[in-house]
Amino acid sequence: MLLGHLKLLEAESIHILREVAAQAANPVVLYSIGKDSSVLLHLIRKAFHPARPPFPLLHIDTTWKFRDMIAFREKIVARHGLELRKYTNPEGLARNINPFDNGSIVYNQIMKTEALKQALTEGKYDIAVGGARRDEERSRAKERIFSVRAPGHVWDPKRQRPELWNLYNAGLAPGETMRVFPLSNWTELDIWTYIRAEAIDVVPLYFAAERPVVMRDGAMIMVDDDRMRLLPDEVPMQRLVRFRSLGCYPFSAAVESTARNLDDIVAEMRTTKVSERAGRLIDQDQDSSMETKKREGYF
Amino acid sequence: MPSSLLRVLTCGSVDDGKSTLIGRLLFEFGSVPDDVMAALERDSKRFGTVTDGVDYALLVDGLSAEREQGVTIDVAYRFFQTENRRFILADAPGHEQYTRNMATGASTADVAVLLVDARKGLLAQTRRHAAIAWLMGVRQIVLVVNKMDLVGFEQNIFDQIVADFDALRDRLGDIPFAAIPICARDGDNVIRPGSRMGWYGGPSLLSALEAAQPFREPAGRPFRMPVQLVNRPDASFRGYAGTIASGQIRPGDAIANASGAVEARVARIVTMDGDLAEASVGDAVTLVLDHEIDVSRGDVLAASPLPKAADEVTAWIVWMVDTPLFRGRAYSVMLGTRVVSGTITALSARLDIDTLEEVPIQELRLNEIGRVMISLTQPLVCEAYTDSHTLGGFILVDRLSGDTVGAGMVIEAKSRPRNLHWQRLDVDKTVRATLKSQKPAILWFTGLSGSGKSTIANLVERRLVAMGRHTMVLDGDNVRHGLNRDLGFTEADRVENIRRIAEVAKLFVEAGLIVLVSFISPYRAERGLARDTVEAGEFLEIYVDTPVDECRRRDPKGLYAKADAGQLRNFTGVDAPYEPPTTPELHLPTLEQPAESLAEQVVGDLQRRGIVF
């Protein structure tokens, strides 16, 4: 039995997900495989139980995700009988856009933001549900739960709809789309305490283990496969590490940690002085980086 | 683990030290990690307004435009937690667009924190914030008097501010409040009691927030649950999913669809974690009933006494967009999980939030709060906002843009008085129309002045009459000579003009006639209003499409010449907009075909639609 504030957050998220199902014509869930997506998926199953989730999942596959993430994705989709739609930017693939030759700005723009916009346009989705939280980054603190995107999937922070009570207006003008964030009011600590309370399965990379890493610009990068380009003097070393945030492996920094289970993670979370997205190298490549990406259509 | 969640609205401007206060709360409770702190220090040097150290305002201002301009644009939601409680702060900017933003933040708040600068005392701004919080139903206020260090920690200054606020409270009803003197910069009485104000024996701000009660719907309220969706995976299961708005429910309890009143008993309360023995306000559940009753999304499941379905509500409206609200305008009304159309039938007063007095008005502008009456096209189950925030709070949605344009709080909901009930008549419009081998309809000709509306309407009517059909023409100009001669050309009058024409056309439809209306009707919203007065299929929008240059060349009444010379103002197509129909039933391009053949097309279309048979 779930207690305290998590029960209230859970009920709010379920209410939001049911509004999406009731108001959307062609909804989709942006599934990123990470811990927030895992919680989101759990809440979706709860919201519509005993029916199957009424939303297909969309994964923007850059082809550079950790191998453990892809394996986890396949396991979860099979376990819950979900419909998974995968999308990779074909132009980016053809031009071999990759983390090593192109740098994080170009790579992120083409393989993530553009890919997402292409997939949403091709799928003609009116509502895309994502697992973003307001505590992740300061521009997110001002975004609505039901967030209108102008034609071209762009976000205009000055033209946001007022959002009152638990009334969520999903109405759209021609060409507009909607992003919905049911986890808006959750924190990273809420996510982990909920995962523990509900025994939700997450990617093993969140737990500490000996993994091969190299140090680059102060960040520990895991050598996840043989596409990793090592610099002349770089030798991968085994370190006891885990990840707080998962993305494309060349851009996801590991942290040294001994947290091998959920109790350890929650305990670590209460004392850490480093923010979750500090390991996300792409968030720091531009000033107001996240806001800029969001305006362009990134989640 | 925190045992409860408290939603707090913080009101005040940056000048009152609000950002410093919030920044301190976030900072002290570990919500600001080191790398964010480093970014904050970097930004403080670049954009900061404090000469040394960290500018907490930058932690609170999330958008780059805000940091660059040093203003707060929008409501921000921030979180922190103590051992006992998780907090959600809705931080509303104090100045720009404060009513709209404050109302948004207050709609979900359990407590409002009003921040006052000790040097300035109780300002008009604080009174306004208190009034809006009160109107939105916030029933706990913490008055925080900041910058006590700058008044020498003097007790009498604090006491005076508290006395001033107490006087204001007489107008707001007996709203409970706590008053706390603080120095946010140094932390006195923010988290722990400060030593410099020995005369103050009350709690710190944090203790006050930890002791505050989360908002509850008034005790003893009966069970209510707006249905979000019907969960029907297969023939063997049918459940009604929703969030409980008030009361509690157990298997065996009798409930009904409030708009149907047929009772059923709750058989199961279904969740993925197993069936529940009881559920109460705030729970998101799926109810299975012991037998099927007619329930769909938008209905309210309720225990006795059932809430009533209203077709007219009086409400406070907080107006949230630049275009003013007029009497006669129609919007979608979203309340609970239901959406109906509503027309503003009266706009009686604006609430002056400085004096809390009601002032008569003609239109309601951005950030104003007005008392309005809304007539609904379908019955809506609702209750007074003071009884239920869920069944009494609603939003108004623009039907074209989909935007949320206003927030409403139901003051009173009523069904139309019995003595005005529709008289049921044996002879109805179908009977009357069938006599004439036709179905009643409104042919709404819209287009620029001089586009040929009246010419084509006239030709259509001549053909219909020749076929032995019964018609009536309403011409925009002619109606202004009689029924609408009291109306001018302001926007409010135009809306009323069209409302009356639509109502008259509807009466002729009741008489079984084919009504031809030729009327510029430049705004989509107004044409939509006319469409809504009759049943689906009875309204045909006919777009007489003539480019403005051609109309100007024809200029049958010499009006374009006058408008171009500046002698006529607000002339459609010259200095006032025309919004062409997006999906008219008929589109008549007059440059391509002569009026006679366009009229033939209209008659042909009426035959195809079975209006003439």
CSV table of N, CA and C in Angstrom, one decimal, chain A residues 165, chain B residues 133-139 172 215-219 221 246 314-316 382-394 408-413:
chain,number,residue,atom,x,y,z
A,165,TRP,N,-6.8,24.2,-11.7
A,165,TRP,CA,-7.4,23.0,-11.0
A,165,TRP,C,-6.8,21.7,-11.7
B,133,ALA,N,-6.6,35.3,-3.9
B,133,ALA,CA,-6.5,34.0,-3.2
B,133,ALA,C,-7.8,33.6,-2.5
B,134,TRP,N,-8.5,34.6,-1.9
B,134,TRP,CA,-9.8,34.4,-1.3
B,134,TRP,C,-10.8,33.9,-2.3
B,135,LEU,N,-10.9,34.6,-3.4
B,135,LEU,CA,-11.9,34.3,-4.4
B,135,LEU,C,-11.6,32.9,-5.0
B,136,MET,N,-10.4,32.5,-5.1
B,136,MET,CA,-10.0,31.2,-5.7
B,136,MET,C,-10.2,30.1,-4.7
B,137,GLY,N,-10.6,30.5,-3.4
B,137,GLY,CA,-10.9,29.5,-2.5
B,137,GLY,C,-9.8,29.1,-1.5
B,138,VAL,N,-8.7,29.8,-1.5
B,138,VAL,CA,-7.6,29.5,-0.6
B,138,VAL,C,-8.1,30.0,0.8
B,139,ARG,N,-8.1,29.1,1.8
B,139,ARG,CA,-8.6,29.5,3.1
B,139,ARG,C,-7.6,29.5,4.2
B,172,LEU,N,-13.0,39.9,3.7
B,172,LEU,CA,-12.8,38.7,3.1
B,172,LEU,C,-13.4,37.5,3.8
B,215,PHE,N,-5.7,21.3,1.7
B,215,PHE,CA,-7.1,21.7,1.5
B,215,PHE,C,-8.0,20.4,1.4
B,216,ARG,N,-9.1,20.5,2.0
B,216,ARG,CA,-10.1,19.3,1.8
B,216,ARG,C,-11.4,19.9,1.4
B,217,GLU,N,-12.1,19.2,0.5
B,217,GLU,CA,-13.4,19.6,0.2
B,217,GLU,C,-14.2,19.6,1.6
B,218,PRO,N,-15.1,20.5,1.8
B,218,PRO,CA,-15.8,20.6,3.1
B,218,PRO,C,-16.3,19.2,3.6
B,219,ALA,N,-16.1,19.0,4.9
B,219,ALA,CA,-16.5,17.7,5.5
B,219,ALA,C,-17.9,17.3,5.3
B,221,ARG,N,-19.3,16.0,2.7
B,221,ARG,CA,-19.9,16.2,1.4
B,221,ARG,C,-20.1,14.8,0.8
B,246,SER,N,-15.3,14.2,-4.1
B,246,SER,CA,-15.6,14.4,-2.7
B,246,SER,C,-16.2,13.1,-2.2
B,314,THR,N,-24.5,31.5,-12.9
B,314,THR,CA,-23.9,32.8,-12.6
B,314,THR,C,-22.5,32.4,-12.0
B,315,ALA,N,-21.5,33.2,-12.5
B,315,ALA,CA,-20.1,32.8,-12.1
B,315,ALA,C,-19.2,34.0,-12.0
B,316,TRP,N,-18.1,33.9,-11.3
B,316,TRP,CA,-17.0,34.8,-11.4
B,316,TRP,C,-16.1,34.3,-12.5
B,382,CYS,N,-23.3,20.7,-12.0
B,382,CYS,CA,-22.3,21.5,-11.3
B,382,CYS,C,-22.9,21.9,-10.0
B,383,GLU,N,-22.0,22.5,-9.2
B,383,GLU,CA,-22.3,23.0,-7.9
B,383,GLU,C,-21.6,24.3,-7.6
B,384,ALA,N,-21.9,25.0,-6.5
B,384,ALA,CA,-21.2,26.2,-6.2
B,384,ALA,C,-19.8,25.9,-5.9
B,385,TYR,N,-18.9,26.8,-6.4
B,385,TYR,CA,-17.5,26.7,-6.2
B,385,TYR,C,-17.1,26.6,-4.7
B,386,THR,N,-17.9,27.3,-3.8
B,386,THR,CA,-17.6,27.2,-2.4
B,386,THR,C,-17.9,25.8,-1.8
B,387,ASP,N,-18.8,25.1,-2.5
B,387,ASP,CA,-19.1,23.7,-2.1
B,387,ASP,C,-18.1,22.7,-2.7
B,388,SER,N,-17.7,22.9,-3.9
B,388,SER,CA,-16.8,21.9,-4.6
B,388,SER,C,-16.0,22.6,-5.7
B,389,HIS,N,-14.7,22.6,-5.5
B,389,HIS,CA,-13.8,23.1,-6.5
B,389,HIS,C,-13.9,22.3,-7.8
B,390,THR,N,-14.1,21.0,-7.7
B,390,THR,CA,-14.1,20.2,-8.9
B,390,THR,C,-15.4,20.4,-9.7
B,391,LEU,N,-16.5,20.5,-9.0
B,391,LEU,CA,-17.8,20.7,-9.8
B,391,LEU,C,-18.2,22.1,-9.9
B,392,GLY,N,-17.4,23.1,-9.4
B,392,GLY,CA,-17.7,24.5,-9.4
B,392,GLY,C,-16.7,25.3,-10.2
B,393,GLY,N,-15.5,24.7,-10.5
B,393,GLY,CA,-14.5,25.5,-11.2
B,393,GLY,C,-14.5,25.0,-12.6
B,394,PHE,N,-14.4,26.0,-13.5
B,394,PHE,CA,-14.4,25.7,-15.0
B,394,PHE,C,-13.5,26.6,-15.7
B,408,GLY,N,-13.5,30.2,-14.5
B,408,GLY,CA,-14.7,30.6,-13.8
B,408,GLY,C,-15.0,29.8,-12.5
B,409,MET,N,-15.7,30.5,-11.6
B,409,MET,CA,-16.1,29.9,-10.4
B,409,MET,C,-17.6,30.0,-10.2
B,410,VAL,N,-18.3,28.9,-10.2
B,410,VAL,CA,-19.8,29.0,-10.1
B,410,VAL,C,-20.2,29.6,-8.8
B,411,ILE,N,-21.1,30.6,-8.9
B,411,ILE,CA,-21.7,31.2,-7.7
B,411,ILE,C,-23.0,30.6,-7.5
B,412,GLU,N,-23.8,30.4,-8.6
B,412,GLU,CA,-25.1,29.8,-8.5
B,412,GLU,C,-25.4,29.1,-9.8
B,413,ALA,N,-26.0,27.9,-9.7
B,413,ALA,CA,-26.4,27.2,-10.9
B,413,ALA,C,-27.9,27.0,-10.8
